[in-house]
PDB file of C-alpha atoms in Angstrom:
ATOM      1  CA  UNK A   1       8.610  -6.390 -14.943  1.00 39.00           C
ATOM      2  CA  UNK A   2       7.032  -8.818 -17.600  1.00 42.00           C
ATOM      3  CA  UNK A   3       3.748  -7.082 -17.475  1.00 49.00           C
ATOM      4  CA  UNK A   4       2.775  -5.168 -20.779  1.00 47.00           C
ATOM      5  CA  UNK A   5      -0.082  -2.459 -19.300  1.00 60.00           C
ATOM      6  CA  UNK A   6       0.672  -2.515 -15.833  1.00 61.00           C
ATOM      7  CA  UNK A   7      -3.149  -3.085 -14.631  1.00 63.00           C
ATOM      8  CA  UNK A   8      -4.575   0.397 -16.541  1.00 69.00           C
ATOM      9  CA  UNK A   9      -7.765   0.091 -17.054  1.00 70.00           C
ATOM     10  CA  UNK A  10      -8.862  -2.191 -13.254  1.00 76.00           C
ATOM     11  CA  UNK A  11      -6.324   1.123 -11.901  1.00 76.00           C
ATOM     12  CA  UNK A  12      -8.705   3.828 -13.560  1.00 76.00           C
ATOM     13  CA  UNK A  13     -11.692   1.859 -11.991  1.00 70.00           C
ATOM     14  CA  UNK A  14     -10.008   1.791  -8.614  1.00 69.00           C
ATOM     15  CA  UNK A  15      -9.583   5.682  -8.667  1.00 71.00           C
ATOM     16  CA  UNK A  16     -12.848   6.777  -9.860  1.00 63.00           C
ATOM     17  CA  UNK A  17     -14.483   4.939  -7.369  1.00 63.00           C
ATOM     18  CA  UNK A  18     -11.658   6.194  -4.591  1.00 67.00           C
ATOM     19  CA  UNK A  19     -10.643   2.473  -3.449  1.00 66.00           C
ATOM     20  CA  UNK A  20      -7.504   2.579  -4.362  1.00 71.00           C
ATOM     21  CA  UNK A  21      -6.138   3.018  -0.767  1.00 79.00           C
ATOM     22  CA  UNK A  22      -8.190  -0.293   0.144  1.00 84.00           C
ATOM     23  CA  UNK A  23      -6.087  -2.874  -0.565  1.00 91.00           C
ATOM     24  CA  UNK A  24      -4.572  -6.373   0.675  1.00 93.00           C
ATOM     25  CA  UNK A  25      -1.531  -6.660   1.376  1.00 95.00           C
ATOM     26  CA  UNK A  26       0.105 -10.690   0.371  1.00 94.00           C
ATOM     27  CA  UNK A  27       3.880 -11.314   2.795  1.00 93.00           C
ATOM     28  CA  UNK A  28       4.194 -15.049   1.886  1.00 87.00           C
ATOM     29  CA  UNK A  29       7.713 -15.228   2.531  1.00 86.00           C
ATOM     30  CA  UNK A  30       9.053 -17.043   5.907  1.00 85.00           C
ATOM     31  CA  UNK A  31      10.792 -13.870   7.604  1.00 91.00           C
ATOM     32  CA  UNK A  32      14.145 -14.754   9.965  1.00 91.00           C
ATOM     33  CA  UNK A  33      13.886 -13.612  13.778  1.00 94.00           C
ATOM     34  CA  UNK A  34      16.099 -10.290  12.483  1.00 95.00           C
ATOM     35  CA  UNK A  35      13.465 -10.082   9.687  1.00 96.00           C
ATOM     36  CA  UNK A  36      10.469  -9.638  12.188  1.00 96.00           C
ATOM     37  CA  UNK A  37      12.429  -7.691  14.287  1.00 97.00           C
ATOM     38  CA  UNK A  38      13.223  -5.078  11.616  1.00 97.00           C
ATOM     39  CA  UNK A  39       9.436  -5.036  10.672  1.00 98.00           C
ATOM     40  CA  UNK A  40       8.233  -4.713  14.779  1.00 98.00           C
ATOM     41  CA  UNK A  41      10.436  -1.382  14.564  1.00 98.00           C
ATOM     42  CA  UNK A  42       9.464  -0.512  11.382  1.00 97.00           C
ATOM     43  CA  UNK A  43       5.488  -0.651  12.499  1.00 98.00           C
ATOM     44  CA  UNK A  44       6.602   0.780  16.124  1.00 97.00           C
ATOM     45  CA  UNK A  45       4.950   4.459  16.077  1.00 95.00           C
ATOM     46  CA  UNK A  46       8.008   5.096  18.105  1.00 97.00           C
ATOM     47  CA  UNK A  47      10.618   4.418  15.300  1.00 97.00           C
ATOM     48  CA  UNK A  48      11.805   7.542  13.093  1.00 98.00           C
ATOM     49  CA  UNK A  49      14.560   5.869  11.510  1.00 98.00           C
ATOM     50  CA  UNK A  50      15.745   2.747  10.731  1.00 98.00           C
ATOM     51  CA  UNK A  51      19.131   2.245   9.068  1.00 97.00           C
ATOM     52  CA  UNK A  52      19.953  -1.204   7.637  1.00 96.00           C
ATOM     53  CA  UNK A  53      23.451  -2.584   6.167  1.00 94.00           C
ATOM     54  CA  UNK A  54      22.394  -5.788   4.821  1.00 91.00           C
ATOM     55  CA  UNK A  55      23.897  -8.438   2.191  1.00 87.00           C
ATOM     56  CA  UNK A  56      22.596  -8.743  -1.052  1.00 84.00           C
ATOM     57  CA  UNK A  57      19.352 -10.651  -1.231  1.00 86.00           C
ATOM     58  CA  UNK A  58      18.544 -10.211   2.702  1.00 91.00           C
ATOM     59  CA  UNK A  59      15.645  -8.481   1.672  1.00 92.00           C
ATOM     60  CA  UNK A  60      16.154  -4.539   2.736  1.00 95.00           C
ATOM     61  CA  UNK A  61      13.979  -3.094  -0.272  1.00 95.00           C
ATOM     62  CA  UNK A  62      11.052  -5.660   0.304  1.00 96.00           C
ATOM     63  CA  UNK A  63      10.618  -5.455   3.906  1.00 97.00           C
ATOM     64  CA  UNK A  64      11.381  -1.564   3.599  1.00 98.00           C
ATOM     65  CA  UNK A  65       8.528  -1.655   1.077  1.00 97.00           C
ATOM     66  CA  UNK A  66       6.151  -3.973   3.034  1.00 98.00           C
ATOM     67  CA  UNK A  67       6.283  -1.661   6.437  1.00 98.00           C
ATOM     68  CA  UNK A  68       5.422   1.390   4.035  1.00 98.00           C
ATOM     69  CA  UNK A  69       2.652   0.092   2.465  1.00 97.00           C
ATOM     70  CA  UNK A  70       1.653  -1.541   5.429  1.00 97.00           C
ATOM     71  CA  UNK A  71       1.821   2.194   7.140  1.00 97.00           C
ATOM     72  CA  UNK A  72       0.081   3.647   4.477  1.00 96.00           C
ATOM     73  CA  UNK A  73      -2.786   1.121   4.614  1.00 95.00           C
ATOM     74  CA  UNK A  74      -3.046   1.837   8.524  1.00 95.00           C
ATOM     75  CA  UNK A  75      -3.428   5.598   7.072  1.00 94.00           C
ATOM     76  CA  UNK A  76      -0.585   6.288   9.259  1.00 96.00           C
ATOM     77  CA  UNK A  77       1.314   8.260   6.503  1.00 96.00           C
ATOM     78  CA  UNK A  78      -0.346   9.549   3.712  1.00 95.00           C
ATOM     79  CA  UNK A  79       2.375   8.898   1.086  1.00 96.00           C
ATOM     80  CA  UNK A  80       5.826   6.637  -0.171  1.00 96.00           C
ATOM     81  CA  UNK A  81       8.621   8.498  -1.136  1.00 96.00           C
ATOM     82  CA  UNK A  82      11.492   6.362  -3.233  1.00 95.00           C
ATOM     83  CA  UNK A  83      15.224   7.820  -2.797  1.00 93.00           C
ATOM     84  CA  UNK A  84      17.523   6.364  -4.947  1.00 87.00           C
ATOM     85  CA  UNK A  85      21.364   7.806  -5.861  1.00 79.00           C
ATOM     86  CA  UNK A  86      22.307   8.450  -9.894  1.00 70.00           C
ATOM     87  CA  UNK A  87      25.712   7.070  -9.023  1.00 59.00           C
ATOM     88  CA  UNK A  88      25.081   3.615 -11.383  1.00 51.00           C
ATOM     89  CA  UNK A  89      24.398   5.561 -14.141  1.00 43.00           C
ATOM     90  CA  UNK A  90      28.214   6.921 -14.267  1.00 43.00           C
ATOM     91  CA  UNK A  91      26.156  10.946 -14.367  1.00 44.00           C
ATOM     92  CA  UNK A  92      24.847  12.726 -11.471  1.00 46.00           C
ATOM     93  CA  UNK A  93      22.262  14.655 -14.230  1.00 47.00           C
ATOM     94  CA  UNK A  94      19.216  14.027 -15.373  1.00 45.00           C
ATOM     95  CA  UNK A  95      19.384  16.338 -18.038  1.00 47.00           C
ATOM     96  CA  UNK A  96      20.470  14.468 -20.981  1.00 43.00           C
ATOM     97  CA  UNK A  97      17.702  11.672 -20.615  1.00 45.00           C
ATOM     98  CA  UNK A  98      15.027  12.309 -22.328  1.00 46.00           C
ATOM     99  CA  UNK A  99      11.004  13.299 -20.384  1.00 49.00           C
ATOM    100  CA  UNK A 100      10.177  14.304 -17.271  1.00 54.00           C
ATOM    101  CA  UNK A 101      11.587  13.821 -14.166  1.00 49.00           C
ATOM    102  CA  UNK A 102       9.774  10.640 -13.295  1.00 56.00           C
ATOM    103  CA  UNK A 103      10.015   9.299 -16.533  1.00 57.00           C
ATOM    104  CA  UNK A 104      13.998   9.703 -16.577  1.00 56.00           C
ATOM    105  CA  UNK A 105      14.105   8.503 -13.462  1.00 57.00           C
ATOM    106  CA  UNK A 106      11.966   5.613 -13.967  1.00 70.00           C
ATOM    107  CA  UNK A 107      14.861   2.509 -14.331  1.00 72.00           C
ATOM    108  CA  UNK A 108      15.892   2.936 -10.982  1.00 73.00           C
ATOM    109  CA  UNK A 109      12.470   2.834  -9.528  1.00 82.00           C
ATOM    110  CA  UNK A 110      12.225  -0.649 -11.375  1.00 88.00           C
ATOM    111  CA  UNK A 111      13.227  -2.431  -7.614  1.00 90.00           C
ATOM    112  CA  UNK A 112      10.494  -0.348  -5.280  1.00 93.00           C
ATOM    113  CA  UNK A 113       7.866  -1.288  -8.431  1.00 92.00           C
ATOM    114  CA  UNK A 114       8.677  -4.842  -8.329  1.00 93.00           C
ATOM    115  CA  UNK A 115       8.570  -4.969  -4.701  1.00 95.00           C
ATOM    116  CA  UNK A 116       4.924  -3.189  -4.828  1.00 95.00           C
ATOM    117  CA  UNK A 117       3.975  -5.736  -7.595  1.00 93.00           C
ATOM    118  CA  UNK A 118       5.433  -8.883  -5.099  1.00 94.00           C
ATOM    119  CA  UNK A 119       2.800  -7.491  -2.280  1.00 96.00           C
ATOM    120  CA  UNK A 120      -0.109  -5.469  -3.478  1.00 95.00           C
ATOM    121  CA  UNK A 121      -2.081  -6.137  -6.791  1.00 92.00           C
ATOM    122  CA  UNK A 122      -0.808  -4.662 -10.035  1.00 91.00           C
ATOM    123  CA  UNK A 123      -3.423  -2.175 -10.517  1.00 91.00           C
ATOM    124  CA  UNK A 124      -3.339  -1.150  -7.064  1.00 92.00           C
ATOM    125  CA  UNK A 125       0.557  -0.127  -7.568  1.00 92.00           C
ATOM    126  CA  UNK A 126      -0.519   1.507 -11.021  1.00 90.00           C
ATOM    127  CA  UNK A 127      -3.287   3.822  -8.947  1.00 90.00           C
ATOM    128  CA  UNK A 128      -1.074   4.788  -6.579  1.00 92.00           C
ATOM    129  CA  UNK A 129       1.251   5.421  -9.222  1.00 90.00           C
ATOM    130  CA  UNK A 130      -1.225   7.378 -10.939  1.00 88.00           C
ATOM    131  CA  UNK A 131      -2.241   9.531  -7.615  1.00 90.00           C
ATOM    132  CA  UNK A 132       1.304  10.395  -6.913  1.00 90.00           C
ATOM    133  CA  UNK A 133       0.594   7.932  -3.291  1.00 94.00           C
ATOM    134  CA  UNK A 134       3.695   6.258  -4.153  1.00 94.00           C
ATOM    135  CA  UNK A 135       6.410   9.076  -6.058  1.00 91.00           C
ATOM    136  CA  UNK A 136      10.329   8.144  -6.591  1.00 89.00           C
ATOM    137  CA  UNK A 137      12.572  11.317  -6.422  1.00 86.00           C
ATOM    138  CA  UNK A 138      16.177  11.060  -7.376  1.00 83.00           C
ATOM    139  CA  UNK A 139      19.269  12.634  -4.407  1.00 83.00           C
ATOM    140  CA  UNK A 140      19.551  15.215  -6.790  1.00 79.00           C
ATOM    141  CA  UNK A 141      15.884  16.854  -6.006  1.00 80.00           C
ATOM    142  CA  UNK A 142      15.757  16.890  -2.376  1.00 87.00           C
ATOM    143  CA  UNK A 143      17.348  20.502  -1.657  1.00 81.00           C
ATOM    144  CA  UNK A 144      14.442  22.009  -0.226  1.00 86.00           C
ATOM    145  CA  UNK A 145      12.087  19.475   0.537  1.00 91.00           C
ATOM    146  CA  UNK A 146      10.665  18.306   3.744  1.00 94.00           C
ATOM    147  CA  UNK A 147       9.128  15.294   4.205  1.00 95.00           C
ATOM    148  CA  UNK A 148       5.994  15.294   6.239  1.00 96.00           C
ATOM    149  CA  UNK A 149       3.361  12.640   6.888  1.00 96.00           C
ATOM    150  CA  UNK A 150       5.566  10.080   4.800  1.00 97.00           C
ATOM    151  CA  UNK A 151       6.862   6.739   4.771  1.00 98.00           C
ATOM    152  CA  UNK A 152      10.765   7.322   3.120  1.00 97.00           C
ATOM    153  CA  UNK A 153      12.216   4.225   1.644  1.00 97.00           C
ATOM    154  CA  UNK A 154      16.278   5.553   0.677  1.00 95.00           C
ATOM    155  CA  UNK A 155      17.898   2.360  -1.507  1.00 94.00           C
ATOM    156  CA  UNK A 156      21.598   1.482  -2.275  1.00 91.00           C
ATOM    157  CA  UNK A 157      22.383   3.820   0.851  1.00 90.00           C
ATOM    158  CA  UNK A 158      26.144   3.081   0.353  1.00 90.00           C
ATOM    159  CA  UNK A 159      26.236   5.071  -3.279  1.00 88.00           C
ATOM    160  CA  UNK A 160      25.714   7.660  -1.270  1.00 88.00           C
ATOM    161  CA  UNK A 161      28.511   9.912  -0.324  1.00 85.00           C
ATOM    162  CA  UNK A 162      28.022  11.769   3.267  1.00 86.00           C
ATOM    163  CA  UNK A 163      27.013  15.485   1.613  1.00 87.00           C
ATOM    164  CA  UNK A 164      24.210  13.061  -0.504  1.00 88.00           C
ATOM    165  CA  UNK A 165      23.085  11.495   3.062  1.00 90.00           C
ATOM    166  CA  UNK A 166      23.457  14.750   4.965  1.00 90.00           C
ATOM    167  CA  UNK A 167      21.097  16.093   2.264  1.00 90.00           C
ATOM    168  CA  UNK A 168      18.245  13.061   2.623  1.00 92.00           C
ATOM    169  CA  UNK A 169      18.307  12.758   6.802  1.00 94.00           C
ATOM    170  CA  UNK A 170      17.786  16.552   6.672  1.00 93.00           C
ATOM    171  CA  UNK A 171      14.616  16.195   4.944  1.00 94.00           C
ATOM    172  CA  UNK A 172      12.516  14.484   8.236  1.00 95.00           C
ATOM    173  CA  UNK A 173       9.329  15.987   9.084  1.00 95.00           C
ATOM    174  CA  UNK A 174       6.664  15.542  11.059  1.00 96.00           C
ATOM    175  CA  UNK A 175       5.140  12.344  10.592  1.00 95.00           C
ATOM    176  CA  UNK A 176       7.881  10.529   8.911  1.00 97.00           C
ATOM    177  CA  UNK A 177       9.359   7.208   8.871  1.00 98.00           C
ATOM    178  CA  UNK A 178      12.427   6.677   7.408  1.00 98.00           C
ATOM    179  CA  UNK A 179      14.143   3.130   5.658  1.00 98.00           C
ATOM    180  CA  UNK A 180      17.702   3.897   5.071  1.00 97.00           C
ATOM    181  CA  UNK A 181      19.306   0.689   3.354  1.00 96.00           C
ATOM    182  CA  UNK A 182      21.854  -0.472   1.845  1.00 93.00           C
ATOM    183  CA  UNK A 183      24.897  -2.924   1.137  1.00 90.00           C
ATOM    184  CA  UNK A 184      28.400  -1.817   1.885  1.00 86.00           C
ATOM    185  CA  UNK A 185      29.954  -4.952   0.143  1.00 81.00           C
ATOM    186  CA  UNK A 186      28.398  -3.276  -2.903  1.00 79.00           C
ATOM    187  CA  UNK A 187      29.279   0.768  -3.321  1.00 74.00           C
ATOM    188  CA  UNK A 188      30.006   1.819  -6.548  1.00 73.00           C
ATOM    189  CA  UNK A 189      32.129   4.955  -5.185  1.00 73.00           C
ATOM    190  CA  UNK A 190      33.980   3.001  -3.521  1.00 67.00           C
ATOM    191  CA  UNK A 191      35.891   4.883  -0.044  1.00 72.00           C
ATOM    192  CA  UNK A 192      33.819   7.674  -0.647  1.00 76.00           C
ATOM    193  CA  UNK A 193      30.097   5.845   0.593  1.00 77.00           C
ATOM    194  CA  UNK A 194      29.698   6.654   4.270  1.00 76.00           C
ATOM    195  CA  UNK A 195      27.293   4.027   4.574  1.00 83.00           C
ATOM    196  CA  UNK A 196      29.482   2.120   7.871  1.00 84.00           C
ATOM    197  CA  UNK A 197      30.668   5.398   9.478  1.00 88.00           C
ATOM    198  CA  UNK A 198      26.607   7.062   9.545  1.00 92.00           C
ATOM    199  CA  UNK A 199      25.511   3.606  10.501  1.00 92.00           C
ATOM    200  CA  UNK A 200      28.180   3.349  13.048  1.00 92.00           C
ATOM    201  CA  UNK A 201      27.872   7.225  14.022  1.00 94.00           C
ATOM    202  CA  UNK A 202      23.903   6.287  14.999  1.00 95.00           C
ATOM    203  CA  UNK A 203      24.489   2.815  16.537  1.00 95.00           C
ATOM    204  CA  UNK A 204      23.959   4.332  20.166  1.00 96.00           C
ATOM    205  CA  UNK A 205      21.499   3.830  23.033  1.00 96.00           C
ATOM    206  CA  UNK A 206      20.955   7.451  22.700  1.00 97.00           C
ATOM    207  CA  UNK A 207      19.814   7.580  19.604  1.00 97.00           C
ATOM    208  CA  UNK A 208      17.526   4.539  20.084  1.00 97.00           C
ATOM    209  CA  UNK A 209      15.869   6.389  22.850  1.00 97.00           C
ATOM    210  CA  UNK A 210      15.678   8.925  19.763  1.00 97.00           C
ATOM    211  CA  UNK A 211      13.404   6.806  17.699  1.00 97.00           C
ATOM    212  CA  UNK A 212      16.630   5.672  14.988  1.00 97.00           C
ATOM    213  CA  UNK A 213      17.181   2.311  15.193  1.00 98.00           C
ATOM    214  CA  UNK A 214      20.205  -0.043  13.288  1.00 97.00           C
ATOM    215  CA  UNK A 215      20.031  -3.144  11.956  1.00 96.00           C
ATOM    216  CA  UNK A 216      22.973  -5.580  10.016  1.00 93.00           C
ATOM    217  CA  UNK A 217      21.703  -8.637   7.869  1.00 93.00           C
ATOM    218  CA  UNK A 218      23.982 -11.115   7.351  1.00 84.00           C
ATOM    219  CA  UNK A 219      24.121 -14.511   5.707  1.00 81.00           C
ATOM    220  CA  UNK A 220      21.479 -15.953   8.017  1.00 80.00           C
ATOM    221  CA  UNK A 221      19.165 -13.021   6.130  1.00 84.00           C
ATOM    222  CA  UNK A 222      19.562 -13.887   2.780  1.00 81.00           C
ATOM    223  CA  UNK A 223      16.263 -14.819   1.021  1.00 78.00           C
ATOM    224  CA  UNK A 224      16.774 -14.736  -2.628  1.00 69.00           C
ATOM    225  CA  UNK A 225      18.324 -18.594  -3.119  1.00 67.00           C
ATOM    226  CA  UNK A 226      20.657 -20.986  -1.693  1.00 70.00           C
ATOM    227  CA  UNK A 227      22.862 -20.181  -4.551  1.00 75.00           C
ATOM    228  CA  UNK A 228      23.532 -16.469  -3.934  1.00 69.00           C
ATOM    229  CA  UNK A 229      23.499 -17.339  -0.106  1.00 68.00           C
ATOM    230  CA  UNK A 230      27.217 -19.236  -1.135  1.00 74.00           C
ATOM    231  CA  UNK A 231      28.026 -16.722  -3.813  1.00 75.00           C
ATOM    232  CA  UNK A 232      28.019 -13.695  -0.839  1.00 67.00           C
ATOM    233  CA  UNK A 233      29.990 -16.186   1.471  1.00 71.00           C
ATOM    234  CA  UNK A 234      32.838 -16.667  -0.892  1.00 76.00           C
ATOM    235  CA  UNK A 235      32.826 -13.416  -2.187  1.00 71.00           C
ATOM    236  CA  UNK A 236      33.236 -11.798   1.320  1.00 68.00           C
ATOM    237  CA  UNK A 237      36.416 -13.668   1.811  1.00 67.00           C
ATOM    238  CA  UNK A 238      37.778 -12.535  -1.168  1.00 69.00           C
ATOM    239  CA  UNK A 239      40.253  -9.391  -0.758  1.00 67.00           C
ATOM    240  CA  UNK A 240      39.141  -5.817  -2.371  1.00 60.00           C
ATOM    241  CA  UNK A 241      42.344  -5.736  -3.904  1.00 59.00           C
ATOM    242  CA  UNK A 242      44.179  -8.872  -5.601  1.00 50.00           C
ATOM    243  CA  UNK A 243      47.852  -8.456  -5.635  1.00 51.00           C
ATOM    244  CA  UNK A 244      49.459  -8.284  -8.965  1.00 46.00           C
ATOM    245  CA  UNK A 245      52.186 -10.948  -9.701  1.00 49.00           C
ATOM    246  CA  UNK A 246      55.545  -9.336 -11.173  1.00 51.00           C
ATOM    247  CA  UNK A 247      56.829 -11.703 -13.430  1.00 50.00           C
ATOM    248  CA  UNK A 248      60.216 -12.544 -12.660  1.00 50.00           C
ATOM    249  CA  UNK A 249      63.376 -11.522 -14.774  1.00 45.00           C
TER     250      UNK A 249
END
């Protein structure tokens, strides 16, 4: 993140005198027609859900990010919850890390920080931080839980195997907007993400009238640099499986 204290001592200021829900948001990025539309229905009091399959670099996280804090601001929701799936780590336990919860759990918040950091002031993440405004939870911690008056962001949707998603849709209370996002070019459990067939399963007029709304960003989406924008266009031509080449006797 490149920042040594993370905006401590302006984020104790902003707490003691109870500002730290005042802030200004800063979008400065162009945003594609799909872009704004995403936002509209993520703003839309009528939205509950909204599930997005994007490329990488299409910016899913950020504009997940910006409609929660943006919701938040508007006092709309009263808090940001951070899904995430273990599956990168090659464990599904948090055990053997060392600290607390949030502190094990910490590396994979590193995008939803970074995307606060791109759109709100440092110290303004760090006092939300602080007053447990913005939390991350891992899959593993839902059982249980219900979330109420909360804007849910759920990244990397497609390391998420259908039990995993069955668990995290569950948890919808009153008052809740969910982001469900992900890239299915990119699972790391391969077959077993059921990113396409929930997406698919929910890409109905019916369950738009429901509030759960589905989105696909393509190449047209991505935001991050010309260069990736050709690196994703190759790559999706490129077969899952390369052949292997007996050698001949």
């Amino acid at each position: 993140m490149g920042k040594k204290n993370r905006g401590k001592e302006s984020s104790k200021k902003l707490i003691e005198q109870n500002l730290f829900l005042n802030f200004e948001i800063n979008q400065k990025y162009n945003l594609s027609e799909v872009h704004k539309s995403f936002v509209e229905c993520g703003l839309n009091s009528d939205s509950k859900i909204i599930f997005c399959d994007g490329l990488a670099g299409t910016s899913k996280t950020y504009l997940s990010v910006y409609c929660a804090l943006e919701l938040l601001k508007r006092k709309e929701v009263e808090k940001i919850v951070y899904i995430r799936s273990l599956t990168e780590s090659g464990k599904r336990l948090l055990g053997s890390l060392p600290g607390e919860v949030d502190d094990k759990f910490k590396p994979w918040s590193i995008p939803l920080l970074e995307k606060c950091d791109e759109l709100i002031n440092i110290s303004v993440t760090n006092a939300l931080l602080h007053q447990h405004v913005i939390k991350s939870t891992p899959i593993n911690y839902l059982r249980g839980v219900t979330f109420n008056d909360s804007a849910v962001i759920v990244d990397e949707f497609q390391n998420l195997v259908k039990e995993e998603a069955v668990t995290v849709l569950s948890r919808f209370g009153k008052k809740c907007k969910m982001f469900v996002v992900g890239d299915s070019m990119q699972s790391d459990i391969a077959d077993k993400s059921g990113i396409k067939k929930i997406i698919q399963a929910f890409d109905s007029e019916e369950s738009r009238q429901q509030g759960i709304h589905c989105f696909h960003f393509g190449e047209n989406e991505i935001t991050r640099s010309k260069m990736l924008k050709y690196i994703v266009k190759v790559l999706q031509n490129v077969p899952s499986e390369i052949p292997v080449i007996k050698n001949k006797k």
